[in-house]
XYZ file of C-alpha atoms in Angstrom:
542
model
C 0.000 0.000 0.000
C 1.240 3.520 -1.377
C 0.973 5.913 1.842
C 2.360 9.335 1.688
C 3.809 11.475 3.920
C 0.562 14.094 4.357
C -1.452 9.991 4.480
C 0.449 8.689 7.143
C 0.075 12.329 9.014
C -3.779 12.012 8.702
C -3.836 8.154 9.656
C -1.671 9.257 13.113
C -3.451 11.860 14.236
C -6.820 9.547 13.404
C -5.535 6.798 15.744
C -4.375 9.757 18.334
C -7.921 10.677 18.514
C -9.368 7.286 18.624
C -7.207 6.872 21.602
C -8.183 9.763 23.591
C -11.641 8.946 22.637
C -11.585 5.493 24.209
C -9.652 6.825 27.067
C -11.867 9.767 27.837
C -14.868 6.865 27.607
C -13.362 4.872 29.870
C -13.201 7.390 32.528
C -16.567 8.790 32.072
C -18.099 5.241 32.132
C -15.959 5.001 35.516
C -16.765 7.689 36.885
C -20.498 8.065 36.384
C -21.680 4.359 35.971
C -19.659 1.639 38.911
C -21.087 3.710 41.647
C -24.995 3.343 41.234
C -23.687 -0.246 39.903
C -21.784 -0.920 42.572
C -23.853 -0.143 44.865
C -26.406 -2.387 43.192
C -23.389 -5.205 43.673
C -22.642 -4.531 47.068
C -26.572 -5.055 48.179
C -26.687 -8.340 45.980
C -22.983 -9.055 46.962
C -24.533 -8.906 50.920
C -26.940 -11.465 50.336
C -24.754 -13.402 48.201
C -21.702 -13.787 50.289
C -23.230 -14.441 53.283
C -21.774 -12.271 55.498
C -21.690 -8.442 56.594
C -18.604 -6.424 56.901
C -16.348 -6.440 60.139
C -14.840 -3.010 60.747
C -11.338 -3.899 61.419
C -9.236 -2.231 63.800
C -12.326 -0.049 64.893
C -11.631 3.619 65.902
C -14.017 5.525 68.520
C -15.571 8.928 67.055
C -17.947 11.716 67.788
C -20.692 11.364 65.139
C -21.114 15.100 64.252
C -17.300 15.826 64.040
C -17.434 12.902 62.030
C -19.585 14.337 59.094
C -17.857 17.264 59.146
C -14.674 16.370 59.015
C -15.491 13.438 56.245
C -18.210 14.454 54.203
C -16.622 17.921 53.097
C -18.172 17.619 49.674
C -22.150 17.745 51.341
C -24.178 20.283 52.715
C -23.415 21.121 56.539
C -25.654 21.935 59.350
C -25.311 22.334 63.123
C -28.303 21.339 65.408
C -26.327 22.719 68.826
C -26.837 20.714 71.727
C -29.861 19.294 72.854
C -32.398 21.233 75.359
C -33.859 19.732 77.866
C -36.545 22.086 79.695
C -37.375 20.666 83.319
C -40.715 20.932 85.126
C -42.001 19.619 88.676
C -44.983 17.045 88.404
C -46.831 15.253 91.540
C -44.221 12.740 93.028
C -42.195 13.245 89.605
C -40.184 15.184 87.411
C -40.311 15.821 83.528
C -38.099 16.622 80.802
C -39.051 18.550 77.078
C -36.994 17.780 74.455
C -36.886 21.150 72.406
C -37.682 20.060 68.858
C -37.069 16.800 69.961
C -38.957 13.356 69.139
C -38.838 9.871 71.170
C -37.583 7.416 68.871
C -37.356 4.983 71.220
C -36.688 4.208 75.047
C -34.637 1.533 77.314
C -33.982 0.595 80.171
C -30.711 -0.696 81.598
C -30.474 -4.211 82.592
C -30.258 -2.776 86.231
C -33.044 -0.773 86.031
C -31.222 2.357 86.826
C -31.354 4.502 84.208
C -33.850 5.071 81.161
C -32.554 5.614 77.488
C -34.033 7.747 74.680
C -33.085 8.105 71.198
C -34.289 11.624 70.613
C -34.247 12.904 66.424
C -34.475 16.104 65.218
C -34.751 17.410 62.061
C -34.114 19.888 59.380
C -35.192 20.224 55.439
C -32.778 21.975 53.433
C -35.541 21.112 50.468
C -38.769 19.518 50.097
C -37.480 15.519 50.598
C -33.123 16.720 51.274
C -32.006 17.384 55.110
C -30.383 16.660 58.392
C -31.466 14.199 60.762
C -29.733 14.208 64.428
C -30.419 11.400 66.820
C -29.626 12.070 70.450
C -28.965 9.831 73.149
C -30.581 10.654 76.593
C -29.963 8.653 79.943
C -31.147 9.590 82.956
C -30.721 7.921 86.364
C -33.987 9.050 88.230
C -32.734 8.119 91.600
C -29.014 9.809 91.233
C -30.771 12.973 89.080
C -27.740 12.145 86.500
C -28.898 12.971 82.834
C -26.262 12.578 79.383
C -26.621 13.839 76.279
C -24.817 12.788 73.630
C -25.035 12.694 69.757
C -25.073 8.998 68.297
C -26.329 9.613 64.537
C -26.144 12.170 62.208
C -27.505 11.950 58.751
C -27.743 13.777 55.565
C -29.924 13.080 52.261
C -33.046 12.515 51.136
C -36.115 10.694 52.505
C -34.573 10.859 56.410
C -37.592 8.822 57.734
C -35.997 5.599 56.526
C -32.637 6.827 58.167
C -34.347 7.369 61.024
C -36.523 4.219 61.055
C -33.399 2.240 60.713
C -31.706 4.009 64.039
C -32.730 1.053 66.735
C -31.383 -0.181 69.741
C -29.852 -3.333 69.502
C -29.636 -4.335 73.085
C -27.451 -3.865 76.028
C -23.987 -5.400 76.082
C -23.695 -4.711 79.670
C -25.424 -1.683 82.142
C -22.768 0.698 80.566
C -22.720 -0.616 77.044
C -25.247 -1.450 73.810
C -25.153 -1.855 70.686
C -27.588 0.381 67.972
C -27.805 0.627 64.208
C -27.812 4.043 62.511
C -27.336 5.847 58.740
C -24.041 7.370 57.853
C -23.127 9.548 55.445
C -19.647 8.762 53.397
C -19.472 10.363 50.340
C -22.600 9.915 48.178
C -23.473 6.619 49.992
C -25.718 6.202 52.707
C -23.674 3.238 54.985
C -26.243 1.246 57.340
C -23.773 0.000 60.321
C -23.784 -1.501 63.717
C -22.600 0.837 66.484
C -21.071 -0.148 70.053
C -21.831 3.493 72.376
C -19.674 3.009 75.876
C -21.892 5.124 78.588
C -19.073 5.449 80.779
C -16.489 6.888 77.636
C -19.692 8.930 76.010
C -17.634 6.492 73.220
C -18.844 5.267 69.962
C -17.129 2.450 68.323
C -18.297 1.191 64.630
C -18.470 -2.925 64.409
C -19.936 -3.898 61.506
C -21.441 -2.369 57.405
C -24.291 -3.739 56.321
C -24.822 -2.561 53.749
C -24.623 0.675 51.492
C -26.634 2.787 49.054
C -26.574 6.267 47.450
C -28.504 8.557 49.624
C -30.326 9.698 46.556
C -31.976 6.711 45.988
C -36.169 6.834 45.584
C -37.527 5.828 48.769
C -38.570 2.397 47.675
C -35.571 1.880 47.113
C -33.874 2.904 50.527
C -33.268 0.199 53.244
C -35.700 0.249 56.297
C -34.086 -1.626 58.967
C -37.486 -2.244 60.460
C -36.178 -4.079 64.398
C -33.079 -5.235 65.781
C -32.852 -7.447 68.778
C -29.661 -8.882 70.208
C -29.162 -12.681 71.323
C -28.656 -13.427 75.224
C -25.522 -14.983 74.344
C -24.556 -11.546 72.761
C -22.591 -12.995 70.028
C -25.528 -12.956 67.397
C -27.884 -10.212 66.296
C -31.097 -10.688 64.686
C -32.064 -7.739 62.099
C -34.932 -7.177 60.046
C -35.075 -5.337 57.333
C -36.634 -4.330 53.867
C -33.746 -6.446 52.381
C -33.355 -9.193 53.864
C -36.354 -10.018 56.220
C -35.589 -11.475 59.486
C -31.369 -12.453 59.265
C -29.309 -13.615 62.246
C -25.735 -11.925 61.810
C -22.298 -13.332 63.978
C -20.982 -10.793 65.921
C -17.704 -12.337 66.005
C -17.314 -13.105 62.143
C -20.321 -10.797 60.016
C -21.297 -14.389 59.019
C -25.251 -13.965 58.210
C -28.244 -16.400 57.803
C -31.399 -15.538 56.920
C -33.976 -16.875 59.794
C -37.519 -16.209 57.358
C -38.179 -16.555 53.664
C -40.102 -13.619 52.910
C -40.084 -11.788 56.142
C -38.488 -8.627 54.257
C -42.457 -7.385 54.088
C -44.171 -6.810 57.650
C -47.513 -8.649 57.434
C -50.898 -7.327 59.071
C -51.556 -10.788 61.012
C -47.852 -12.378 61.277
C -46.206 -13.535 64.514
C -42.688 -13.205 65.694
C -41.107 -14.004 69.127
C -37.097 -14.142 70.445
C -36.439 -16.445 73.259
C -34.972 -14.864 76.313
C -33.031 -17.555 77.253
C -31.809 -19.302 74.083
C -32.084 -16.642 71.465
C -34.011 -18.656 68.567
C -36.767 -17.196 66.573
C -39.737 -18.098 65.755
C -41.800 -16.529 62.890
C -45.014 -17.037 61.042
C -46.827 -15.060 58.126
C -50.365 -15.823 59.431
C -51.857 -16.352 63.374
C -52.757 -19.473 64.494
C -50.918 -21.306 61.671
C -49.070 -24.800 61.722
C -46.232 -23.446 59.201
C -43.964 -20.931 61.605
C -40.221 -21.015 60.812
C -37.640 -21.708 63.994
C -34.252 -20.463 63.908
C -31.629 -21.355 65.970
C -28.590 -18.813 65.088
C -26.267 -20.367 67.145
C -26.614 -23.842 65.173
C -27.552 -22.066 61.793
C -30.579 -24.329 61.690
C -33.899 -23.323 60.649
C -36.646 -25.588 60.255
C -40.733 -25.969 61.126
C -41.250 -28.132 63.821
C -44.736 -27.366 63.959
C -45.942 -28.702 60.759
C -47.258 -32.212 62.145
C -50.326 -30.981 64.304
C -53.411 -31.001 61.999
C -54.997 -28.355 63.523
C -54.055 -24.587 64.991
C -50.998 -23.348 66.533
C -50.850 -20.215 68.948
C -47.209 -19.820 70.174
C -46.676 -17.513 72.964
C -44.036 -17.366 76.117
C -44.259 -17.046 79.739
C -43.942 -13.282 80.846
C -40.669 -13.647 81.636
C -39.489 -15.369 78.444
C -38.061 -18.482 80.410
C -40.465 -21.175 78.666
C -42.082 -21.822 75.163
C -45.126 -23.167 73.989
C -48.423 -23.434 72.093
C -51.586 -23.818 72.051
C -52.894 -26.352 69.943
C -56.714 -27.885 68.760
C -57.142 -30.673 66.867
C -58.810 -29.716 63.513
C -59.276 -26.160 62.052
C -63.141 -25.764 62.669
C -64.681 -22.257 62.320
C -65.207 -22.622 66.324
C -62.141 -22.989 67.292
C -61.666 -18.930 67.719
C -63.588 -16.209 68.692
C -63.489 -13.119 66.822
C -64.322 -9.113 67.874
C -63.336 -6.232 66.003
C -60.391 -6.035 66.766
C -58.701 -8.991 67.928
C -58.812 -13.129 67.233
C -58.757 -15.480 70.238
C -57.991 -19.298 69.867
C -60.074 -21.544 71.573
C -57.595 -24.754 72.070
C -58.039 -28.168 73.504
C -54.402 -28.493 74.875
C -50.708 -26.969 75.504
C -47.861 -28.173 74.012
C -44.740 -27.316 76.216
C -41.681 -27.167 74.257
C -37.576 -27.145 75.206
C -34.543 -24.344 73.825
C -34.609 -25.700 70.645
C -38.468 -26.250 69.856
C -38.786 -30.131 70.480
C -42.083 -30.993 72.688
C -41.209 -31.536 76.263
C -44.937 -32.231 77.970
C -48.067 -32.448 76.139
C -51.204 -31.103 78.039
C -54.658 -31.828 76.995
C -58.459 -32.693 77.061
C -60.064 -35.346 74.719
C -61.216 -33.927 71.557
C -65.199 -34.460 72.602
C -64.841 -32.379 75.285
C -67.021 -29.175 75.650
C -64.297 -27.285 77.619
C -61.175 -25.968 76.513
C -57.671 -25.915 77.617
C -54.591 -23.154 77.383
C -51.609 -21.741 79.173
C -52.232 -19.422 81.492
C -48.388 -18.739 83.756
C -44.996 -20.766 84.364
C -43.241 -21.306 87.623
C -39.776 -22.367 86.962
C -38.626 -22.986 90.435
C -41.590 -25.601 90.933
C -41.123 -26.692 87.194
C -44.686 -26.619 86.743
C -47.378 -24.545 84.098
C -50.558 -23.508 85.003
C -53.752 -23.775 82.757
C -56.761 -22.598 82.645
C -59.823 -24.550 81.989
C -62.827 -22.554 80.309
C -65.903 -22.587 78.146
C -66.986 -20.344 75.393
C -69.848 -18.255 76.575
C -71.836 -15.059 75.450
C -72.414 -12.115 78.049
C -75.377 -10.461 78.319
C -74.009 -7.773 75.992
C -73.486 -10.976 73.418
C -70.344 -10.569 73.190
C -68.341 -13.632 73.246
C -65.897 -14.514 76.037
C -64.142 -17.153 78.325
C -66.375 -18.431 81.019
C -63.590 -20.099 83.560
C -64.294 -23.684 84.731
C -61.039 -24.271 86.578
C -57.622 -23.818 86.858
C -54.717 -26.763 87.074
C -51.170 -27.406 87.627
C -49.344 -28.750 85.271
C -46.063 -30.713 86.376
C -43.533 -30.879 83.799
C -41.807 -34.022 84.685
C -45.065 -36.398 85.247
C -47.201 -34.692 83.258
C -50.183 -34.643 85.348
C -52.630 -32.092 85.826
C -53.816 -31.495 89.307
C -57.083 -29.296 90.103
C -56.897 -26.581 92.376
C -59.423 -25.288 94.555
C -60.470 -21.723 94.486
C -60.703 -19.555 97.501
C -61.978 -15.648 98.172
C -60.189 -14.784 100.787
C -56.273 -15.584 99.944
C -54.549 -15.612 103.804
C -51.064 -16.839 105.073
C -49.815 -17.568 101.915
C -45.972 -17.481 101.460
C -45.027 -15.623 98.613
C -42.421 -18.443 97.994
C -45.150 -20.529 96.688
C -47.280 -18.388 94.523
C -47.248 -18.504 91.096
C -49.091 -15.901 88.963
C -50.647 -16.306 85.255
C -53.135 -14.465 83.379
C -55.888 -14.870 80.164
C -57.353 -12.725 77.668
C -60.814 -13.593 78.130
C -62.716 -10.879 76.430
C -62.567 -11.106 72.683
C -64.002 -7.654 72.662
C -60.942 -5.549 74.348
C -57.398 -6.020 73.983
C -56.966 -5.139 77.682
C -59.792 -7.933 78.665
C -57.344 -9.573 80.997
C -57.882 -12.211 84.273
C -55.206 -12.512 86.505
C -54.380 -15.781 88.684
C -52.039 -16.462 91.674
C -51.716 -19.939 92.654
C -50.739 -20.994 95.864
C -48.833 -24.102 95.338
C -48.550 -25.531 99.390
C -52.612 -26.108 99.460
C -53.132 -26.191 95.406
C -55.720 -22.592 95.899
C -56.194 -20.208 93.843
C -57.537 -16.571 93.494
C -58.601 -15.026 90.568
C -58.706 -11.236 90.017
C -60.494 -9.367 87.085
C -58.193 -5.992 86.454
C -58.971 -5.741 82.578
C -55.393 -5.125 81.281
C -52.354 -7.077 80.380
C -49.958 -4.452 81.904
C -48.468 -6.649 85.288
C -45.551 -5.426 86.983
C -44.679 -8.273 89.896
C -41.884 -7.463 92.162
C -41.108 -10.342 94.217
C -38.503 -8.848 96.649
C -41.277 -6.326 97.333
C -44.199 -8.914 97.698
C -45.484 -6.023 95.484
C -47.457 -6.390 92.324
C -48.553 -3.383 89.894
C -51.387 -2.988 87.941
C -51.890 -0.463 85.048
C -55.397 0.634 84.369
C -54.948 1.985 81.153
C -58.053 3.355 80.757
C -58.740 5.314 83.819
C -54.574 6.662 84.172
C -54.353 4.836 87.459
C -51.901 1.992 89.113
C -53.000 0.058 91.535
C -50.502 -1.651 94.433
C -50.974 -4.822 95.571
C -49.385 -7.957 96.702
C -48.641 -11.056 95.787
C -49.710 -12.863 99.390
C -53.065 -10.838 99.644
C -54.278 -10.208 96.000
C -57.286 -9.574 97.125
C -56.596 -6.059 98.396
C -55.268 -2.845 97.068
C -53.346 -0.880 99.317
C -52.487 2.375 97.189
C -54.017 3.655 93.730
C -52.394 6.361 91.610
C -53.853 8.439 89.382
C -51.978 10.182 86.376
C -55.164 11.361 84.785
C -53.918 15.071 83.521
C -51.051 13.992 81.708
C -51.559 12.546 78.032
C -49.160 10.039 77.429
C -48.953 8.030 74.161
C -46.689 4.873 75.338
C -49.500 2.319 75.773
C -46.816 0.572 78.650
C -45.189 1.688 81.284
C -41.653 1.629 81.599
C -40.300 0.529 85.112
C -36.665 1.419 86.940
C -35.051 0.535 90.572
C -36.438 2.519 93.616
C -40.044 2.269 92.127
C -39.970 4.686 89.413
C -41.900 4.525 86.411
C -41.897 6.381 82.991
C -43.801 7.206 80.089
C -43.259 9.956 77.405
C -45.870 12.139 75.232
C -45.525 13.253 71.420
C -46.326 16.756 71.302
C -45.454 19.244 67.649
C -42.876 21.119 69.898
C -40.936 18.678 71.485
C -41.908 15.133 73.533
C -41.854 15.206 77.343
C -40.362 12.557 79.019
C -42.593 11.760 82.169
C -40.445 9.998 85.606
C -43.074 9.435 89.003
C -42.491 7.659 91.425
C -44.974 5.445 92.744
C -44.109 4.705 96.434
């Protein structure tokens, strides 16, 4: 081929700008494209790999210096510290959070000191803002109160930051673990926080996972709970991603608990063992098909699947014992339904061990007209207690529980020995009472019957306090009931049940915490929403 001089010239500079032209593609495409793509990867990449990312070598850090310092390239805003206004109430004190909205609140395992997540907020735009989540402690008894600044997030629909700010647990009195949004870069980073009370210290542990913070809000991560094992070396998270996952502390190592649990479901169930840390989760009440996950063997499996008939899983009040309820077919009248609740009407109780296997099998024949289900647990006597009704209508005709009886239930024979019911409890030792209660109203959600069993003469005593709030304090001989209702707690005791010896009224202050929270040297808590700022409410009842 013939090519001349002025050829060859044109032929150069035509590969010269092919080159430049490739080049300057290559850097747009990496510039503009991998990050919306990688972010897409990392999300798959986290449910792929099975495991989330352990911050190594983790480095404490004050979350607002932190976005400031890092995230240069972003708007910046400064709330200022956090006011608290103070006011005296009758046989209390309460705190206003300026601007300020309960997230959340926890006690310490020692019941000295109450928790709050606090946000506030602040819309540079329409959708784009600031969201600052405070943490509030206050020791009631001591008058001690810290604030300190645990998240701090900018971008665009800040309710799902905010949603996905929970508290994990308690690692100790002075320690917990909580999740929160950060900001790095153009990415919003969903991690696992450690916050040292003692230090006013937070410590980073492990990533999730990451998105750009100007994703639609579909498409944003809700981490909808969080709940820490007892053995505090797994944590169970549920999220819009992933559903309900178990994730190793120790290693990031994650296994998803619940197929299809990303989407919270109107009628679903879901309960954490106290003691052993397995979950159990259903999409539907009362049914046979509820998934059990064990993190600490990685197993999950339906043990429930053989009965032909309905399932209602529940645990004692204090989380030390599973079981369920159980009939033997699914007939229409095997529940009673109101308007706004569903109550199973069983023929026996299936006690079950850590790991979901049946321990003792309580029940009644299947032609029986009365009905059988778990009404309380003692552990020291190793023993359940059940309560024997009918299904009834009252002269309202509404349906309820019409009690027959109550029994003991001994877990190692298996027998089921009547008790006799009495009017007047007297000399009992509170040593050998047990207490248990029953929804019996299918009208009210509060429709509660209490029981206290006293196991040296197999008596019982039944009150009728219509709400599920109990607060029994053993040391105290002292038990608490929360009239919901009316704003009022009752004292009374667990020897004498049958008489009140104080009643409290909190009728002028509006709370919207349906429960009580409870701390050391009987103090109580509750907190109200209000457009300027929520008030934190502490009385004391005695």
């Amino acid at each position: 081929m013939n090519i001349t001089k002025k050829t060859a010239g044109l032929y150069w500079k035509l590969a010269v700008a092919i080159t430049v032209l490739c080049v300057a593609s290559l850097i747009v495409w990496r510039t503009h494209v991998p990050q919306s793509r990688l972010t897409q990867l990392s999300a798959a990449d986290a449910q792929k790999n099975g495991s989330a990312k352990m911050i190594a070598m983790p480095v404490s850090y004050q979350v607002v210096e932190d976005y400031e310092s890092s995230n240069g390239n972003l708007p910046q805003h400064q709330f200022g510290p956090l006011q608290l206004n103070k006011a005296k109430v009758n046989r209390g004190v309460q705190y206003q959070a300026n601007q300020g909205h309960v997230l959340g609140e926890f006690a310490s395992p020692d019941g000295l000191r109450m928790v709050y997540f606090i946000q506030r907020q602040q819309l540079q735009q329409e959708q784009s803002g600031w969201a600052q989540v405070d943490m509030v402690a206050y020791e009631p008894q001591s008058q001690q109160m810290m604030i300190e600044p645990i998240g701090f997030t900018y971008g665009d629909h800040l309710e799902s930051a905010l949603q996905s700010t929970t508290m994990c647990g308690y690692l100790s009195n002075e320690t917990f673990l909580y999740t929160t949004v950060r900001n790095e870069d153009e990415m919003w980073v969903y991690r696992v926080n450690q916050y040292d009370l003692a230090h006013k210290k937070v410590t980073p542990l492990m990533e999730l996972y990451r998105v750009p913070y100007t994703s639609a809000a579909g498409e944003l991560p809700v981490i909808y709970s969080t709940q820490l094992t007892p053995d505090k070396k797994h944590l169970f998270v549920r999220d819009s991603i992933n559903g309900i996952t178990a994730y190793s502390l120790e290693t990031g190592e994650k296994k998803q608990a619940a197929p299809g649990s990303n989407e919270i479901k109107p009628d679903e169930y879901f309960e954490l063992r106290a003691d052993g840390g397995a979950a159990v989760y259903g999409t539907a009440r009362y049914q046979n098909d509820l998934w059990w996950f064990d993190p600490a063997a990685g197993t999950a499996r339906q043990p429930f699947t053989a009965e032909q008939g309905l399932v209602d899983v529940g645990a004692d009040a204090k989380g030390n014992l599973m079981y369920y309820n159980f009939t033997y077919d699914r007939a229409a009248d095997n529940w009673m339904t109101g308007e706004t609740q569903k109550l199973l009407l069983p023929k026996g109780v299936q006690v079950m061990d850590a790991q979901g296997n049946p321990v003792k099998r309580f029940s009644l024949p299947k032609e029986s007209k009365e009905r059988l289900e778990f009404g309380g647990y003692s552990e020291s006597k190793k023993a359940v207690l059940l309560h024997k009704f009918a299904a009834a209508v009252n002269n309202n005709g509404q349906p309820f529980k019409k009690t027959d009886s109550w029994l003991l239930g001994d877990l190692t024979t298996g027998s089921m020995t009547p008790l006799n019911k009495v009017d007047v409890p007297d000399s009992w030792d509170k040593k050998d009472v047990v207490f248990g209660n029953v929804t019996v109203n299918v009208a009210a959600v509060s429709a509660e019957q209490q029981v206290f069993v006293n196991t040296a003469d197999n008596t019982y005593y039944m009150c009728r306090w219509k709400t599920k709030l109990v607060r029994l304090l053993d040391e105290d001989d002292t038990v608490l009931y929360q009239d919901e209702q009316n704003k009022r707690i009752y004292v009374s005791s667990l020897t004498r049940p049958d008489l009140v010896v104080a009643a409290l009224s909190y009728k002028k202050y509006n709370w919207d915490n349906q429960r009580f929270s409870w701390l050391n040297g009987h103090w109580i808590t509750r907190s109200q929403k209000l457009p300027e700022g929520d008030k934190m409410y502490f009385f004391q009842w005695n």
